[in-house]
CSV table of C-alpha atoms and ligand atoms in Angstrom, one decimal:
chain,number,residue,atom,x,y,z
A,81,MET,CA,254.9,192.0,114.2
A,82,GLY,CA,252.0,194.1,112.8
A,83,SER,CA,253.5,195.1,109.5
A,84,ARG,CA,255.1,191.7,109.0
A,85,SER,CA,251.9,189.8,109.5
A,86,SER,CA,250.0,192.1,107.2
A,87,SER,CA,252.5,191.4,104.4
A,88,LEU,CA,252.2,187.7,105.2
A,89,ASN,CA,248.6,188.1,104.2
A,90,ASN,CA,249.8,188.2,100.6
A,91,VAL,CA,251.4,184.8,101.0
A,92,PRO,CA,249.1,181.9,100.3
A,93,ASN,CA,248.4,180.0,103.6
A,94,GLY,CA,251.0,182.3,105.2
A,95,GLN,CA,250.0,182.0,108.8
A,96,GLU,CA,249.4,178.3,108.6
A,97,LEU,CA,252.7,177.7,106.9
A,98,GLN,CA,254.5,179.8,109.5
A,99,GLN,CA,253.2,177.6,112.2
A,100,GLN,CA,253.7,174.3,110.3
A,101,THR,CA,257.2,175.0,109.1
A,102,GLY,CA,258.8,177.4,111.6
A,103,PHE,CA,259.9,179.8,108.8
A,104,SER,CA,259.7,183.4,109.9
A,105,ALA,CA,257.3,185.7,108.2
A,106,ALA,CA,260.2,187.5,106.4
A,107,HIS,CA,261.6,184.2,105.3
A,108,LEU,CA,258.2,183.0,103.9
A,109,LEU,CA,257.8,186.3,102.0
A,110,ARG,CA,261.3,185.8,100.5
A,111,LEU,CA,260.4,182.2,99.5
A,112,TYR,CA,257.2,183.4,98.0
A,113,GLU,CA,259.1,185.9,95.9
A,114,ARG,CA,261.4,183.1,94.8
A,115,PHE,CA,258.4,180.9,94.0
A,116,GLN,CA,256.8,183.7,91.9
A,117,PHE,CA,260.1,184.2,90.1
A,118,LEU,CA,260.2,180.6,89.2
A,119,ASP,CA,256.5,180.6,88.3
A,120,LYS,CA,257.2,182.7,85.2
A,121,ASP,CA,253.7,182.4,83.7
A,122,ASN,CA,252.0,183.1,86.9
A,123,ARG,CA,250.1,179.9,87.1
A,124,GLY,CA,250.3,179.6,90.8
A,125,HIS,CA,252.2,176.3,90.7
A,126,LEU,CA,255.5,175.0,89.5
A,127,ARG,CA,256.4,172.2,87.1
A,128,PRO,CA,259.6,170.2,87.2
A,129,GLU,CA,261.1,172.3,84.4
A,130,ASP,CA,260.6,175.5,86.4
A,131,PHE,CA,263.3,174.3,88.8
A,132,GLU,CA,265.9,174.5,86.1
A,133,ALA,CA,266.3,178.2,87.0
A,134,VAL,CA,267.6,177.2,90.4
A,135,LEU,CA,271.3,176.9,89.4
A,136,GLU,CA,272.2,175.1,92.6
A,137,LEU,CA,269.9,172.3,91.7
A,138,SER,CA,270.6,172.1,88.0
A,139,GLU,CA,274.3,171.8,88.9
A,140,ASN,CA,273.7,169.2,91.6
A,141,PRO,CA,274.5,165.7,90.4
A,142,ILE,CA,271.3,164.4,92.1
A,143,GLY,CA,269.4,167.7,91.6
A,144,ASP,CA,266.8,165.8,89.5
A,145,ARG,CA,266.0,163.6,92.5
A,146,ILE,CA,265.7,166.6,94.8
A,147,VAL,CA,263.4,168.3,92.3
A,148,GLU,CA,261.3,165.2,92.1
A,149,ALA,CA,260.9,165.2,95.8
A,150,PHE,CA,258.8,168.4,95.5
A,151,PHE,CA,256.2,166.5,93.6
A,152,LYS,CA,253.8,164.0,95.1
A,153,PRO,CA,253.7,160.7,93.2
A,154,GLY,CA,251.8,161.1,90.0
A,155,GLN,CA,251.6,164.9,90.2
A,156,GLU,CA,253.2,167.2,87.8
A,157,THR,CA,252.7,170.5,89.7
A,158,VAL,CA,253.5,171.8,93.1
A,159,ASP,CA,251.8,174.8,94.7
A,160,PHE,CA,253.3,177.3,97.1
A,161,PRO,CA,252.3,175.6,100.4
A,162,SER,CA,253.7,172.2,99.3
A,163,PHE,CA,256.8,173.9,98.0
A,164,VAL,CA,257.4,175.4,101.4
A,165,ARG,CA,256.7,172.2,103.3
A,166,VAL,CA,259.4,170.4,101.2
A,167,LEU,CA,261.9,173.3,101.7
A,168,ALA,CA,261.3,173.1,105.5
A,169,HIS,CA,263.3,169.9,105.5
A,170,PHE,CA,266.4,171.9,104.7
A,171,ARG,CA,266.0,174.3,107.7
A,172,PRO,CA,268.7,173.7,110.3
A,173,THR,CA,267.5,171.4,113.1
A,174,GLU,CA,266.5,173.2,116.2
A,175,LYS,CA,267.6,171.1,119.2
A,176,ASN,CA,265.7,173.0,121.8
A,177,ARG,CA,262.6,173.9,120.0
A,178,ASN,CA,259.6,174.0,122.2
A,179,ARG,CA,257.1,171.8,120.5
A,180,ASP,CA,253.4,172.4,120.9
A,181,LYS,CA,251.5,169.5,122.3
A,182,GLY,CA,250.3,167.1,119.6
A,183,GLN,CA,252.4,168.7,116.9
A,184,PRO,CA,253.9,166.3,114.5
A,185,ASP,CA,257.7,166.0,114.2
A,186,PRO,CA,258.8,169.1,112.4
A,187,ALA,CA,260.2,168.8,108.9
A,188,ASN,CA,263.6,170.0,110.1
A,189,SER,CA,264.0,167.4,112.8
A,190,ARG,CA,266.8,164.9,112.2
A,191,THR,CA,264.3,162.0,111.6
A,192,GLN,CA,262.4,163.9,109.0
A,193,LYS,CA,265.5,165.0,107.3
A,194,LEU,CA,266.8,161.5,107.2
A,195,LYS,CA,263.5,160.3,105.8
A,196,PHE,CA,263.7,162.9,103.1
A,197,ALA,CA,267.2,161.8,102.2
A,198,PHE,CA,266.2,158.1,102.3
A,199,ARG,CA,263.4,158.8,99.8
A,200,LEU,CA,265.9,160.3,97.4
A,201,TYR,CA,267.5,156.8,97.2
A,202,ASP,CA,264.4,154.7,97.5
A,203,ARG,CA,263.1,155.4,94.0
A,204,ASP,CA,260.5,152.6,93.9
A,205,ARG,CA,259.3,153.6,97.5
A,206,ASP,CA,259.3,150.1,98.8
A,207,GLY,CA,260.9,151.2,102.1
A,208,LYS,CA,264.3,149.8,101.2
A,209,ILE,CA,267.4,150.9,99.3
A,210,SER,CA,268.2,148.1,97.1
A,211,ARG,CA,271.7,147.5,95.7
A,212,ALA,CA,270.6,148.7,92.3
A,213,GLU,CA,269.1,151.9,93.8
A,214,LEU,CA,272.3,152.6,95.8
A,215,LEU,CA,274.4,151.9,92.7
A,216,GLN,CA,272.3,154.3,90.7
A,217,VAL,CA,272.8,157.2,93.2
A,218,LEU,CA,276.5,156.6,93.4
A,219,ARG,CA,276.7,156.6,89.6
A,220,GLU,CA,275.0,159.9,89.5
A,221,MET,CA,277.1,161.4,92.2
A,222,LEU,CA,280.5,160.1,91.2
A,223,GLY,CA,279.9,159.7,87.5
A,224,MET,CA,283.0,159.8,85.5
A,225,GLN,CA,285.4,159.9,88.4
A,226,VAL,CA,285.3,156.2,89.1
A,227,THR,CA,285.0,153.0,87.1
A,228,GLU,CA,282.0,150.8,87.1
A,229,GLU,CA,284.0,148.2,89.0
A,230,GLN,CA,284.9,150.8,91.7
A,231,LEU,CA,281.2,151.8,92.0
A,232,GLN,CA,280.2,148.2,92.5
A,233,SER,CA,282.7,147.8,95.3
A,234,ILE,CA,281.7,151.1,97.0
A,235,ALA,CA,278.1,150.0,96.9
A,236,GLU,CA,279.0,146.5,98.1
A,237,ARG,CA,280.9,147.9,101.1
A,238,ALA,CA,278.2,150.4,102.0
A,239,ILE,CA,275.5,147.7,102.0
A,240,GLN,CA,277.7,145.3,104.0
A,241,GLU,CA,278.3,147.9,106.6
A,242,ALA,CA,274.7,149.1,106.8
A,243,ASP,CA,272.7,145.9,106.2
A,244,LEU,CA,272.3,144.7,109.7
A,245,ASP,CA,269.6,142.1,109.0
A,246,LYS,CA,271.5,140.8,106.0
A,247,ASP,CA,268.6,140.9,103.5
A,248,GLY,CA,270.7,142.6,100.9
A,249,ALA,CA,269.0,146.0,101.2
A,250,ILE,CA,269.1,149.0,103.5
A,251,SER,CA,265.9,149.7,105.5
A,252,PHE,CA,265.2,153.2,107.0
A,253,ASP,CA,266.4,152.0,110.4
A,254,GLU,CA,269.6,150.7,109.0
A,255,PHE,CA,270.1,153.9,107.0
A,256,ARG,CA,269.5,155.9,110.2
A,257,LYS,CA,272.0,153.8,112.2
A,258,SER,CA,274.6,154.0,109.5
A,259,LEU,CA,274.4,157.8,109.6
A,260,GLU,CA,274.3,158.2,113.4
A,261,LYS,CA,277.5,160.2,113.5
A,262,VAL,CA,276.9,162.3,110.4
A,263,ASN,CA,276.0,165.9,110.7
A,264,ILE,CA,272.9,165.9,108.5
A,265,ASP,CA,272.3,169.6,108.7
A,266,HIS,CA,275.6,170.1,107.0
A,267,LYS,CA,274.7,167.6,104.3
A,268,MET,CA,271.2,169.0,103.7
A,269,SER,CA,271.4,172.7,103.0
A,270,ILE,CA,270.3,174.6,100.0
A,271,ARG,CA,271.6,178.1,99.6
A,272,PHE,CA,268.3,178.9,97.8
A,273,LEU,CA,266.8,179.0,101.3
A,274,GLU,CA,268.9,181.8,102.6
B,267,LIG,CA1,263.5,150.6,97.0
B,268,LIG,CA1,268.7,145.2,105.6
């Protein structure tokens, strides 16, 4: 590990990030190289427009939402540690990971992944996916392929199925239950991480 950890010294908060996120030293180094590549002017942070160079995101119909997730509300820049903490949600879930006592739920746990996905829908962050918010995501994802009428009926059916307390919106618990049988690792992967 000697040479690896010495090269990790070049990575801001390297050791700490390795512990927090579970990324290997080699993986963190690679992510740092990607970060520096995106940080063209060497400012030490990224702005939303820097993510345009990530083809996979710029081609993703909800790529803007994913990019937005890198930024805390009201902030226009993201530094390397925050960048890595967000990317950690996309690591495959480790079923048998030995967790240290007192450690919070890791970012790649199923619950944290679902919370991340939920926030992509819950634009106003009120803890619920409203009909309008769901409709907007569906519109972005399906776009031209379907009519507005079809979109409405898809949204309607999704809400009816998920909305257990019948308040007309989807809470996180309802979201989680409705995705119980879905392989979230499969849905949440970014090749950029490889
Ligand atoms: Ca909402
Ligand atoms: Ca509900």
